[in-house]
Structures are given as structure tokens and as C-alpha cells.
Amino acid sequence: GAVVSQHPSWVICKSGTSVKIECRSLDFQATTMFWYRQFPKQSLMLMATSNEGSKATYEQGVEKDKFLINHASLTLSTLTVTSAHPEDSSFYICSARDRDRAGQPQHFGDGTRLSIL
Amino acid sequence: AQRVTQPEKLLSVFKGAPVELKCNYSYSGSPELFWYVQYSRQRLQLLLRHISRESIKGFTADLNKGETSFHLKKPFAQEEDSAMYYCALRGGSQGNLIFGKGTKLSVKP
């Protein structure tokens, strides 16, 4: 079945560091990928929609300069948390839609747990 | 406004008991609804979607447009059903998912 790989699965870093999270579709091509954020014991909140070859669409309240998204190929989207601070600590999850199966549900990655000290 | 509501944070039942996880939605168009499950330390997995009308792991969910509900049901809960369950609505211009807050199902022996 379709697999989405997310890397790293867990990262701990100092305040002020920039962190890059990768989301790859392993056996399908994805023109659209989604980035979600999940706080402890809360639901997934959509942060942005990543479109291959164009700018990402950010949800209201999400700082685009803080959360840089690059979707340079049909199998890779990256989320960079710039100058991360403790309040950015969260669980980040990506999902991808198969370009050739538009009506099918999204496939989710394992998520990345980001801890900023 | 597009919204998914799961009123119960936690649902605890005994093995063999029936289970119903509630989900209500608010959507102006024709909704496409899903149930996702997240077992401990695992990724989010699709459990079922209303379009396919299939039963997965004994779970079923019927879309009730009159009540704007998509409750998840299982007649006899098993311990391995213990997990977080999220109801989701596909909305937005790009087809992103809108999630409910989730219900933690705990099935006791």
C-alpha cells in the first residue's frame, strides 16, 4: 500500500535553531501534501497545504516566515521551523494525496516530535 | 463553518460490550467523512470512509445527513480496539481534512 515516510521521527534542539522535517511519498507521486500540528491530547490542526512547484497555502494564524514549506518534487515536501522556540514544541504530521488516485484518502506519515529546549 | 465535533474525550467499555463513538459535523456542501484510528505509538490510519460503506475490523459508520452525524459503531468491542479515534471531514478547496478532537477508546478485559 501507499506509504508516507517522515523524517526525523524525533528531534530535540536548542532554542533559536532551525529544524527541517521531510515528508516523502515512497511509492506514489503527490502533487499535494498537507502539514498538520498536534498538541498533546488535542486534535490535528492543518497548518498548510503544500503544492508541488508552487507556494504553499497557509491556514489563518500560521506564520509563513516561521514555517517554511518547500515542495520541490512530486515525492518530497519539507517543513522548516525557523528559529524554533519552546512554544513550537509539538507533534508535526504530514499527509499526502496520490496524484493518480485523486478520490482516495490521504496517507499519513508517522509524525515528527519536536522538542525545543 | 466547517467543523467536526466529537463530544467524548474518553470512552471506556468492557470487552464484548457495544461501542458507539459519536461524531457530528457542520458542512455546507455534500460531506465526505472518514474515521481514522491511531493505535499507541503508531501512525494515523484510515479506518473507514462513508463513501465505501464497508465494515473494517467490525466497525461501521452511517452518514446521517438529517442529524449531521457519522457515528462509529461496533457491536462487540475487543481489547485491541483500544486507541484514539478521529472523525474527519474532507473540506476546503484543496481537499484537506478537518479533524475532530478525537475520542480515546479504552476496552477493558
JSON list of N, CA, C and O in Angstrom, two decimals, chain B residues 9-59:
[
{"chain": "B", "resi": 9, "resn": "LYS", "atom": "N", "xyz": [-14.26, 12.76, 25.10]},
{"chain": "B", "resi": 9, "resn": "LYS", "atom": "CA", "xyz": [-12.80, 12.66, 25.08]},
{"chain": "B", "resi": 9, "resn": "LYS", "atom": "C", "xyz": [-12.38, 11.22, 25.34]},
{"chain": "B", "resi": 9, "resn": "LYS", "atom": "O", "xyz": [-11.39, 10.74, 24.78]},
{"chain": "B", "resi": 10, "resn": "LEU", "atom": "N", "xyz": [-13.12, 10.57, 26.21]},
{"chain": "B", "resi": 10, "resn": "LEU", "atom": "CA", "xyz": [-12.76, 9.22, 26.61]},
{"chain": "B", "resi": 10, "resn": "LEU", "atom": "C", "xyz": [-14.02, 8.36, 26.69]},
{"chain": "B", "resi": 10, "resn": "LEU", "atom": "O", "xyz": [-15.04, 8.80, 27.23]},
{"chain": "B", "resi": 11, "resn": "LEU", "atom": "N", "xyz": [-13.89, 7.15, 26.16]},
{"chain": "B", "resi": 11, "resn": "LEU", "atom": "CA", "xyz": [-14.99, 6.19, 26.24]},
{"chain": "B", "resi": 11, "resn": "LEU", "atom": "C", "xyz": [-14.40, 4.89, 26.74]},
{"chain": "B", "resi": 11, "resn": "LEU", "atom": "O", "xyz": [-13.49, 4.34, 26.12]},
{"chain": "B", "resi": 12, "resn": "SER", "atom": "N", "xyz": [-14.92, 4.42, 27.85]},
{"chain": "B", "resi": 12, "resn": "SER", "atom": "CA", "xyz": [-14.39, 3.21, 28.44]},
{"chain": "B", "resi": 12, "resn": "SER", "atom": "C", "xyz": [-15.49, 2.15, 28.49]},
{"chain": "B", "resi": 12, "resn": "SER", "atom": "O", "xyz": [-16.57, 2.40, 29.03]},
{"chain": "B", "resi": 13, "resn": "VAL", "atom": "N", "xyz": [-15.19, 0.98, 27.91]},
{"chain": "B", "resi": 13, "resn": "VAL", "atom": "CA", "xyz": [-16.18, -0.11, 27.90]},
{"chain": "B", "resi": 13, "resn": "VAL", "atom": "C", "xyz": [-15.48, -1.41, 28.24]},
{"chain": "B", "resi": 13, "resn": "VAL", "atom": "O", "xyz": [-14.25, -1.50, 28.18]},
{"chain": "B", "resi": 14, "resn": "PHE", "atom": "N", "xyz": [-16.27, -2.41, 28.56]},
{"chain": "B", "resi": 14, "resn": "PHE", "atom": "CA", "xyz": [-15.72, -3.73, 28.80]},
{"chain": "B", "resi": 14, "resn": "PHE", "atom": "C", "xyz": [-15.74, -4.53, 27.50]},
{"chain": "B", "resi": 14, "resn": "PHE", "atom": "O", "xyz": [-16.55, -4.30, 26.61]},
{"chain": "B", "resi": 15, "resn": "LYS", "atom": "N", "xyz": [-14.82, -5.46, 27.43]},
{"chain": "B", "resi": 15, "resn": "LYS", "atom": "CA", "xyz": [-14.72, -6.35, 26.27]},
{"chain": "B", "resi": 15, "resn": "LYS", "atom": "C", "xyz": [-16.07, -7.03, 26.03]},
{"chain": "B", "resi": 15, "resn": "LYS", "atom": "O", "xyz": [-16.71, -7.51, 26.97]},
{"chain": "B", "resi": 16, "resn": "GLY", "atom": "N", "xyz": [-16.47, -7.04, 24.76]},
{"chain": "B", "resi": 16, "resn": "GLY", "atom": "CA", "xyz": [-17.73, -7.66, 24.40]},
{"chain": "B", "resi": 16, "resn": "GLY", "atom": "C", "xyz": [-18.91, -6.72, 24.41]},
{"chain": "B", "resi": 16, "resn": "GLY", "atom": "O", "xyz": [-19.98, -7.06, 23.90]},
{"chain": "B", "resi": 17, "resn": "ALA", "atom": "N", "xyz": [-18.73, -5.54, 24.98]},
{"chain": "B", "resi": 17, "resn": "ALA", "atom": "CA", "xyz": [-19.82, -4.57, 25.03]},
{"chain": "B", "resi": 17, "resn": "ALA", "atom": "C", "xyz": [-19.91, -3.81, 23.72]},
{"chain": "B", "resi": 17, "resn": "ALA", "atom": "O", "xyz": [-18.91, -3.69, 23.00]},
{"chain": "B", "resi": 18, "resn": "PRO", "atom": "N", "xyz": [-21.09, -3.28, 23.39]},
{"chain": "B", "resi": 18, "resn": "PRO", "atom": "CA", "xyz": [-21.19, -2.47, 22.17]},
{"chain": "B", "resi": 18, "resn": "PRO", "atom": "C", "xyz": [-20.52, -1.12, 22.37]},
{"chain": "B", "resi": 18, "resn": "PRO", "atom": "O", "xyz": [-20.44, -0.60, 23.48]},
{"chain": "B", "resi": 19, "resn": "VAL", "atom": "N", "xyz": [-20.06, -0.58, 21.25]},
{"chain": "B", "resi": 19, "resn": "VAL", "atom": "CA", "xyz": [-19.36, 0.71, 21.28]},
{"chain": "B", "resi": 19, "resn": "VAL", "atom": "C", "xyz": [-19.98, 1.65, 20.26]},
{"chain": "B", "resi": 19, "resn": "VAL", "atom": "O", "xyz": [-20.29, 1.24, 19.14]},
{"chain": "B", "resi": 20, "resn": "GLU", "atom": "N", "xyz": [-20.16, 2.89, 20.66]},
{"chain": "B", "resi": 20, "resn": "GLU", "atom": "CA", "xyz": [-20.56, 3.92, 19.72]},
{"chain": "B", "resi": 20, "resn": "GLU", "atom": "C", "xyz": [-19.75, 5.18, 19.99]},
{"chain": "B", "resi": 20, "resn": "GLU", "atom": "O", "xyz": [-19.84, 5.76, 21.08]},
{"chain": "B", "resi": 21, "resn": "LEU", "atom": "N", "xyz": [-18.96, 5.60, 19.03]},
{"chain": "B", "resi": 21, "resn": "LEU", "atom": "CA", "xyz": [-18.19, 6.83, 19.15]},
{"chain": "B", "resi": 21, "resn": "LEU", "atom": "C", "xyz": [-18.91, 7.88, 18.31]},
{"chain": "B", "resi": 21, "resn": "LEU", "atom": "O", "xyz": [-19.09, 7.71, 17.11]},
{"chain": "B", "resi": 22, "resn": "LYS", "atom": "N", "xyz": [-19.26, 8.97, 18.97]},
{"chain": "B", "resi": 22, "resn": "LYS", "atom": "CA", "xyz": [-20.09, 9.96, 18.30]},
{"chain": "B", "resi": 22, "resn": "LYS", "atom": "C", "xyz": [-19.28, 10.98, 17.50]},
{"chain": "B", "resi": 22, "resn": "LYS", "atom": "O", "xyz": [-18.19, 11.36, 17.89]},
{"chain": "B", "resi": 23, "resn": "CYS", "atom": "N", "xyz": [-19.88, 11.37, 16.38]},
{"chain": "B", "resi": 23, "resn": "CYS", "atom": "CA", "xyz": [-19.27, 12.39, 15.54]},
{"chain": "B", "resi": 23, "resn": "CYS", "atom": "C", "xyz": [-20.38, 13.18, 14.88]},
{"chain": "B", "resi": 23, "resn": "CYS", "atom": "O", "xyz": [-21.28, 12.61, 14.24]},
{"chain": "B", "resi": 24, "resn": "ASN", "atom": "N", "xyz": [-20.32, 14.48, 15.04]},
{"chain": "B", "resi": 24, "resn": "ASN", "atom": "CA", "xyz": [-21.24, 15.37, 14.33]},
{"chain": "B", "resi": 24, "resn": "ASN", "atom": "C", "xyz": [-20.43, 16.36, 13.50]},
{"chain": "B", "resi": 24, "resn": "ASN", "atom": "O", "xyz": [-19.32, 16.71, 13.87]},
{"chain": "B", "resi": 25, "resn": "TYR", "atom": "N", "xyz": [-21.01, 16.79, 12.42]},
{"chain": "B", "resi": 25, "resn": "TYR", "atom": "CA", "xyz": [-20.26, 17.66, 11.53]},
{"chain": "B", "resi": 25, "resn": "TYR", "atom": "C", "xyz": [-21.11, 18.86, 11.12]},
{"chain": "B", "resi": 25, "resn": "TYR", "atom": "O", "xyz": [-22.33, 18.85, 11.23]},
{"chain": "B", "resi": 26, "resn": "SER", "atom": "N", "xyz": [-20.38, 19.87, 10.65]},
{"chain": "B", "resi": 26, "resn": "SER", "atom": "CA", "xyz": [-21.04, 21.05, 10.09]},
{"chain": "B", "resi": 26, "resn": "SER", "atom": "C", "xyz": [-20.36, 21.34, 8.77]},
{"chain": "B", "resi": 26, "resn": "SER", "atom": "O", "xyz": [-19.14, 21.55, 8.72]},
{"chain": "B", "resi": 27, "resn": "TYR", "atom": "N", "xyz": [-21.14, 21.28, 7.69]},
{"chain": "B", "resi": 27, "resn": "TYR", "atom": "CA", "xyz": [-20.55, 21.47, 6.36]},
{"chain": "B", "resi": 27, "resn": "TYR", "atom": "C", "xyz": [-21.65, 21.89, 5.41]},
{"chain": "B", "resi": 27, "resn": "TYR", "atom": "O", "xyz": [-22.72, 21.31, 5.41]},
{"chain": "B", "resi": 28, "resn": "SER", "atom": "N", "xyz": [-21.37, 22.87, 4.60]},
{"chain": "B", "resi": 28, "resn": "SER", "atom": "CA", "xyz": [-22.42, 23.43, 3.75]},
{"chain": "B", "resi": 28, "resn": "SER", "atom": "C", "xyz": [-22.67, 22.64, 2.48]},
{"chain": "B", "resi": 28, "resn": "SER", "atom": "O", "xyz": [-23.71, 22.76, 1.87]},
{"chain": "B", "resi": 29, "resn": "GLY", "atom": "N", "xyz": [-21.72, 21.81, 2.08]},
{"chain": "B", "resi": 29, "resn": "GLY", "atom": "CA", "xyz": [-21.90, 21.07, 0.84]},
{"chain": "B", "resi": 29, "resn": "GLY", "atom": "C", "xyz": [-22.24, 19.63, 1.10]},
{"chain": "B", "resi": 29, "resn": "GLY", "atom": "O", "xyz": [-22.85, 19.26, 2.09]},
{"chain": "B", "resi": 30, "resn": "SER", "atom": "N", "xyz": [-21.83, 18.78, 0.16]},
{"chain": "B", "resi": 30, "resn": "SER", "atom": "CA", "xyz": [-22.01, 17.33, 0.33]},
{"chain": "B", "resi": 30, "resn": "SER", "atom": "C", "xyz": [-20.77, 16.80, 1.04]},
{"chain": "B", "resi": 30, "resn": "SER", "atom": "O", "xyz": [-19.70, 16.81, 0.47]},
{"chain": "B", "resi": 31, "resn": "PRO", "atom": "N", "xyz": [-20.92, 16.32, 2.25]},
{"chain": "B", "resi": 31, "resn": "PRO", "atom": "CA", "xyz": [-19.72, 15.98, 3.03]},
{"chain": "B", "resi": 31, "resn": "PRO", "atom": "C", "xyz": [-19.10, 14.65, 2.62]},
{"chain": "B", "resi": 31, "resn": "PRO", "atom": "O", "xyz": [-19.78, 13.75, 2.16]},
{"chain": "B", "resi": 32, "resn": "GLU", "atom": "N", "xyz": [-17.80, 14.57, 2.82]},
{"chain": "B", "resi": 32, "resn": "GLU", "atom": "CA", "xyz": [-17.11, 13.30, 2.70]},
{"chain": "B", "resi": 32, "resn": "GLU", "atom": "C", "xyz": [-16.46, 13.04, 4.04]},
{"chain": "B", "resi": 32, "resn": "GLU", "atom": "O", "xyz": [-15.62, 13.83, 4.49]},
{"chain": "B", "resi": 33, "resn": "LEU", "atom": "N", "xyz": [-16.87, 11.99, 4.68]},
{"chain": "B", "resi": 33, "resn": "LEU", "atom": "CA", "xyz": [-16.45, 11.76, 6.08]},
{"chain": "B", "resi": 33, "resn": "LEU", "atom": "C", "xyz": [-15.64, 10.51, 6.24]},
{"chain": "B", "resi": 33, "resn": "LEU", "atom": "O", "xyz": [-15.82, 9.52, 5.51]},
{"chain": "B", "resi": 34, "resn": "PHE", "atom": "N", "xyz": [-14.73, 10.57, 7.20]},
{"chain": "B", "resi": 34, "resn": "PHE", "atom": "CA", "xyz": [-13.80, 9.48, 7.46]},
{"chain": "B", "resi": 34, "resn": "PHE", "atom": "C", "xyz": [-13.70, 9.23, 8.97]},
{"chain": "B", "resi": 34, "resn": "PHE", "atom": "O", "xyz": [-13.91, 10.13, 9.77]},
{"chain": "B", "resi": 35, "resn": "TRP", "atom": "N", "xyz": [-13.32, 8.01, 9.28]},
{"chain": "B", "resi": 35, "resn": "TRP", "atom": "CA", "xyz": [-12.85, 7.70, 10.63]},
{"chain": "B", "resi": 35, "resn": "TRP", "atom": "C", "xyz": [-11.41, 7.22, 10.53]},
{"chain": "B", "resi": 35, "resn": "TRP", "atom": "O", "xyz": [-11.10, 6.33, 9.73]},
{"chain": "B", "resi": 36, "resn": "TYR", "atom": "N", "xyz": [-10.54, 7.85, 11.32]},
{"chain": "B", "resi": 36, "resn": "TYR", "atom": "CA", "xyz": [-9.15, 7.44, 11.42]},
{"chain": "B", "resi": 36, "resn": "TYR", "atom": "C", "xyz": [-8.90, 6.88, 12.81]},
{"chain": "B", "resi": 36, "resn": "TYR", "atom": "O", "xyz": [-9.50, 7.32, 13.79]},
{"chain": "B", "resi": 37, "resn": "VAL", "atom": "N", "xyz": [-7.96, 5.94, 12.89]},
{"chain": "B", "resi": 37, "resn": "VAL", "atom": "CA", "xyz": [-7.61, 5.36, 14.17]},
{"chain": "B", "resi": 37, "resn": "VAL", "atom": "C", "xyz": [-6.10, 5.50, 14.37]},
{"chain": "B", "resi": 37, "resn": "VAL", "atom": "O", "xyz": [-5.32, 5.41, 13.42]},
{"chain": "B", "resi": 38, "resn": "GLN", "atom": "N", "xyz": [-5.73, 5.76, 15.60]},
{"chain": "B", "resi": 38, "resn": "GLN", "atom": "CA", "xyz": [-4.30, 5.88, 15.94]},
{"chain": "B", "resi": 38, "resn": "GLN", "atom": "C", "xyz": [-4.04, 4.99, 17.14]},
{"chain": "B", "resi": 38, "resn": "GLN", "atom": "O", "xyz": [-4.41, 5.33, 18.27]},
{"chain": "B", "resi": 39, "resn": "TYR", "atom": "N", "xyz": [-3.41, 3.84, 16.89]},
{"chain": "B", "resi": 39, "resn": "TYR", "atom": "CA", "xyz": [-3.02, 2.95, 17.98]},
{"chain": "B", "resi": 39, "resn": "TYR", "atom": "C", "xyz": [-1.79, 3.53, 18.65]},
{"chain": "B", "resi": 39, "resn": "TYR", "atom": "O", "xyz": [-1.07, 4.34, 18.07]},
{"chain": "B", "resi": 40, "resn": "SER", "atom": "N", "xyz": [-1.54, 3.07, 19.86]},
{"chain": "B", "resi": 40, "resn": "SER", "atom": "CA", "xyz": [-0.44, 3.62, 20.64]},
{"chain": "B", "resi": 40, "resn": "SER", "atom": "C", "xyz": [0.87, 3.57, 19.86]},
{"chain": "B", "resi": 40, "resn": "SER", "atom": "O", "xyz": [1.26, 2.51, 19.36]},
{"chain": "B", "resi": 41, "resn": "ARG", "atom": "N", "xyz": [1.53, 4.71, 19.74]},
{"chain": "B", "resi": 41, "resn": "ARG", "atom": "CA", "xyz": [2.84, 4.82, 19.10]},
{"chain": "B", "resi": 41, "resn": "ARG", "atom": "C", "xyz": [2.82, 4.45, 17.61]},
{"chain": "B", "resi": 41, "resn": "ARG", "atom": "O", "xyz": [3.85, 4.06, 17.06]},
{"chain": "B", "resi": 42, "resn": "GLN", "atom": "N", "xyz": [1.67, 4.55, 16.99]},
{"chain": "B", "resi": 42, "resn": "GLN", "atom": "CA", "xyz": [1.61, 4.26, 15.56]},
{"chain": "B", "resi": 42, "resn": "GLN", "atom": "C", "xyz": [1.03, 5.44, 14.81]},
{"chain": "B", "resi": 42, "resn": "GLN", "atom": "O", "xyz": [0.50, 6.37, 15.39]},
{"chain": "B", "resi": 43, "resn": "ARG", "atom": "N", "xyz": [1.15, 5.39, 13.51]},
{"chain": "B", "resi": 43, "resn": "ARG", "atom": "CA", "xyz": [0.65, 6.47, 12.70]},
{"chain": "B", "resi": 43, "resn": "ARG", "atom": "C", "xyz": [-0.86, 6.43, 12.58]},
{"chain": "B", "resi": 43, "resn": "ARG", "atom": "O", "xyz": [-1.49, 5.42, 12.85]},
{"chain": "B", "resi": 44, "resn": "LEU", "atom": "N", "xyz": [-1.38, 7.53, 12.13]},
{"chain": "B", "resi": 44, "resn": "LEU", "atom": "CA", "xyz": [-2.81, 7.63, 11.87]},
{"chain": "B", "resi": 44, "resn": "LEU", "atom": "C", "xyz": [-3.16, 6.72, 10.69]},
{"chain": "B", "resi": 44, "resn": "LEU", "atom": "O", "xyz": [-2.49, 6.74, 9.66]},
{"chain": "B", "resi": 45, "resn": "GLN", "atom": "N", "xyz": [-4.20, 5.92, 10.87]},
{"chain": "B", "resi": 45, "resn": "GLN", "atom": "CA", "xyz": [-4.60, 5.02, 9.79]},
{"chain": "B", "resi": 45, "resn": "GLN", "atom": "C", "xyz": [-6.08, 5.23, 9.46]},
{"chain": "B", "resi": 45, "resn": "GLN", "atom": "O", "xyz": [-6.89, 5.45, 10.36]},
{"chain": "B", "resi": 46, "resn": "LEU", "atom": "N", "xyz": [-6.38, 5.12, 8.20]},
{"chain": "B", "resi": 46, "resn": "LEU", "atom": "CA", "xyz": [-7.77, 5.22, 7.80]},
{"chain": "B", "resi": 46, "resn": "LEU", "atom": "C", "xyz": [-8.51, 3.96, 8.27]},
{"chain": "B", "resi": 46, "resn": "LEU", "atom": "O", "xyz": [-8.08, 2.85, 8.01]},
{"chain": "B", "resi": 47, "resn": "LEU", "atom": "N", "xyz": [-9.62, 4.16, 8.95]},
{"chain": "B", "resi": 47, "resn": "LEU", "atom": "CA", "xyz": [-10.43, 3.03, 9.39]},
{"chain": "B", "resi": 47, "resn": "LEU", "atom": "C", "xyz": [-11.54, 2.78, 8.37]},
{"chain": "B", "resi": 47, "resn": "LEU", "atom": "O", "xyz": [-11.69, 1.67, 7.86]},
{"chain": "B", "resi": 48, "resn": "LEU", "atom": "N", "xyz": [-12.31, 3.81, 8.09]},
{"chain": "B", "resi": 48, "resn": "LEU", "atom": "CA", "xyz": [-13.32, 3.67, 7.05]},
{"chain": "B", "resi": 48, "resn": "LEU", "atom": "C", "xyz": [-13.78, 5.05, 6.59]},
{"chain": "B", "resi": 48, "resn": "LEU", "atom": "O", "xyz": [-13.50, 6.07, 7.22]},
{"chain": "B", "resi": 49, "resn": "ARG", "atom": "N", "xyz": [-14.44, 5.04, 5.44]},
{"chain": "B", "resi": 49, "resn": "ARG", "atom": "CA", "xyz": [-14.96, 6.27, 4.86]},
{"chain": "B", "resi": 49, "resn": "ARG", "atom": "C", "xyz": [-16.40, 6.02, 4.47]},
{"chain": "B", "resi": 49, "resn": "ARG", "atom": "O", "xyz": [-16.75, 4.89, 4.12]},
{"chain": "B", "resi": 50, "resn": "HIS", "atom": "N", "xyz": [-17.20, 7.03, 4.51]},
{"chain": "B", "resi": 50, "resn": "HIS", "atom": "CA", "xyz": [-18.63, 6.82, 4.32]},
{"chain": "B", "resi": 50, "resn": "HIS", "atom": "C", "xyz": [-18.95, 6.40, 2.89]},
{"chain": "B", "resi": 50, "resn": "HIS", "atom": "O", "xyz": [-19.92, 5.68, 2.66]},
{"chain": "B", "resi": 51, "resn": "ILE", "atom": "N", "xyz": [-18.12, 6.81, 1.95]},
{"chain": "B", "resi": 51, "resn": "ILE", "atom": "CA", "xyz": [-18.41, 6.50, 0.54]},
{"chain": "B", "resi": 51, "resn": "ILE", "atom": "C", "xyz": [-18.36, 4.99, 0.29]},
{"chain": "B", "resi": 51, "resn": "ILE", "atom": "O", "xyz": [-19.16, 4.45, -0.45]},
{"chain": "B", "resi": 52, "resn": "SER", "atom": "N", "xyz": [-17.41, 4.32, 0.93]},
{"chain": "B", "resi": 52, "resn": "SER", "atom": "CA", "xyz": [-17.23, 2.91, 0.64]},
{"chain": "B", "resi": 52, "resn": "SER", "atom": "C", "xyz": [-18.25, 2.03, 1.34]},
{"chain": "B", "resi": 52, "resn": "SER", "atom": "O", "xyz": [-18.49, 0.91, 0.93]},
{"chain": "B", "resi": 53, "resn": "ARG", "atom": "N", "xyz": [-18.83, 2.53, 2.43]},
{"chain": "B", "resi": 53, "resn": "ARG", "atom": "CA", "xyz": [-19.87, 1.80, 3.16]},
{"chain": "B", "resi": 53, "resn": "ARG", "atom": "C", "xyz": [-19.43, 0.38, 3.52]},
{"chain": "B", "resi": 53, "resn": "ARG", "atom": "O", "xyz": [-20.21, -0.55, 3.46]},
{"chain": "B", "resi": 54, "resn": "GLU", "atom": "N", "xyz": [-18.17, 0.24, 3.87]},
{"chain": "B", "resi": 54, "resn": "GLU", "atom": "CA", "xyz": [-17.70, -1.10, 4.22]},
{"chain": "B", "resi": 54, "resn": "GLU", "atom": "C", "xyz": [-17.50, -1.20, 5.72]},
{"chain": "B", "resi": 54, "resn": "GLU", "atom": "O", "xyz": [-17.51, -0.20, 6.43]},
{"chain": "B", "resi": 55, "resn": "SER", "atom": "N", "xyz": [-17.30, -2.41, 6.17]},
{"chain": "B", "resi": 55, "resn": "SER", "atom": "CA", "xyz": [-17.05, -2.65, 7.58]},
{"chain": "B", "resi": 55, "resn": "SER", "atom": "C", "xyz": [-15.60, -3.07, 7.74]},
{"chain": "B", "resi": 55, "resn": "SER", "atom": "O", "xyz": [-15.15, -3.99, 7.08]},
{"chain": "B", "resi": 56, "resn": "ILE", "atom": "N", "xyz": [-14.88, -2.38, 8.58]},
{"chain": "B", "resi": 56, "resn": "ILE", "atom": "CA", "xyz": [-13.48, -2.69, 8.82]},
{"chain": "B", "resi": 56, "resn": "ILE", "atom": "C", "xyz": [-13.31, -3.06, 10.28]},
{"chain": "B", "resi": 56, "resn": "ILE", "atom": "O", "xyz": [-13.74, -2.31, 11.17]},
{"chain": "B", "resi": 57, "resn": "LYS", "atom": "N", "xyz": [-12.71, -4.20, 10.54]},
{"chain": "B", "resi": 57, "resn": "LYS", "atom": "CA", "xyz": [-12.47, -4.66, 11.92]},
{"chain": "B", "resi": 57, "resn": "LYS", "atom": "C", "xyz": [-13.78, -4.67, 12.73]},
{"chain": "B", "resi": 57, "resn": "LYS", "atom": "O", "xyz": [-13.77, -4.44, 13.93]},
{"chain": "B", "resi": 58, "resn": "GLY", "atom": "N", "xyz": [-14.87, -4.88, 12.05]},
{"chain": "B", "resi": 58, "resn": "GLY", "atom": "CA", "xyz": [-16.15, -4.94, 12.74]},
{"chain": "B", "resi": 58, "resn": "GLY", "atom": "C", "xyz": [-16.81, -3.60, 12.97]},
{"chain": "B", "resi": 58, "resn": "GLY", "atom": "O", "xyz": [-17.92, -3.53, 13.49]},
{"chain": "B", "resi": 59, "resn": "PHE", "atom": "N", "xyz": [-16.14, -2.52, 12.58]},
{"chain": "B", "resi": 59, "resn": "PHE", "atom": "CA", "xyz": [-16.69, -1.18, 12.76]},
{"chain": "B", "resi": 59, "resn": "PHE", "atom": "C", "xyz": [-17.51, -0.77, 11.55]},
{"chain": "B", "resi": 59, "resn": "PHE", "atom": "O", "xyz": [-17.17, -1.08, 10.41]}
]
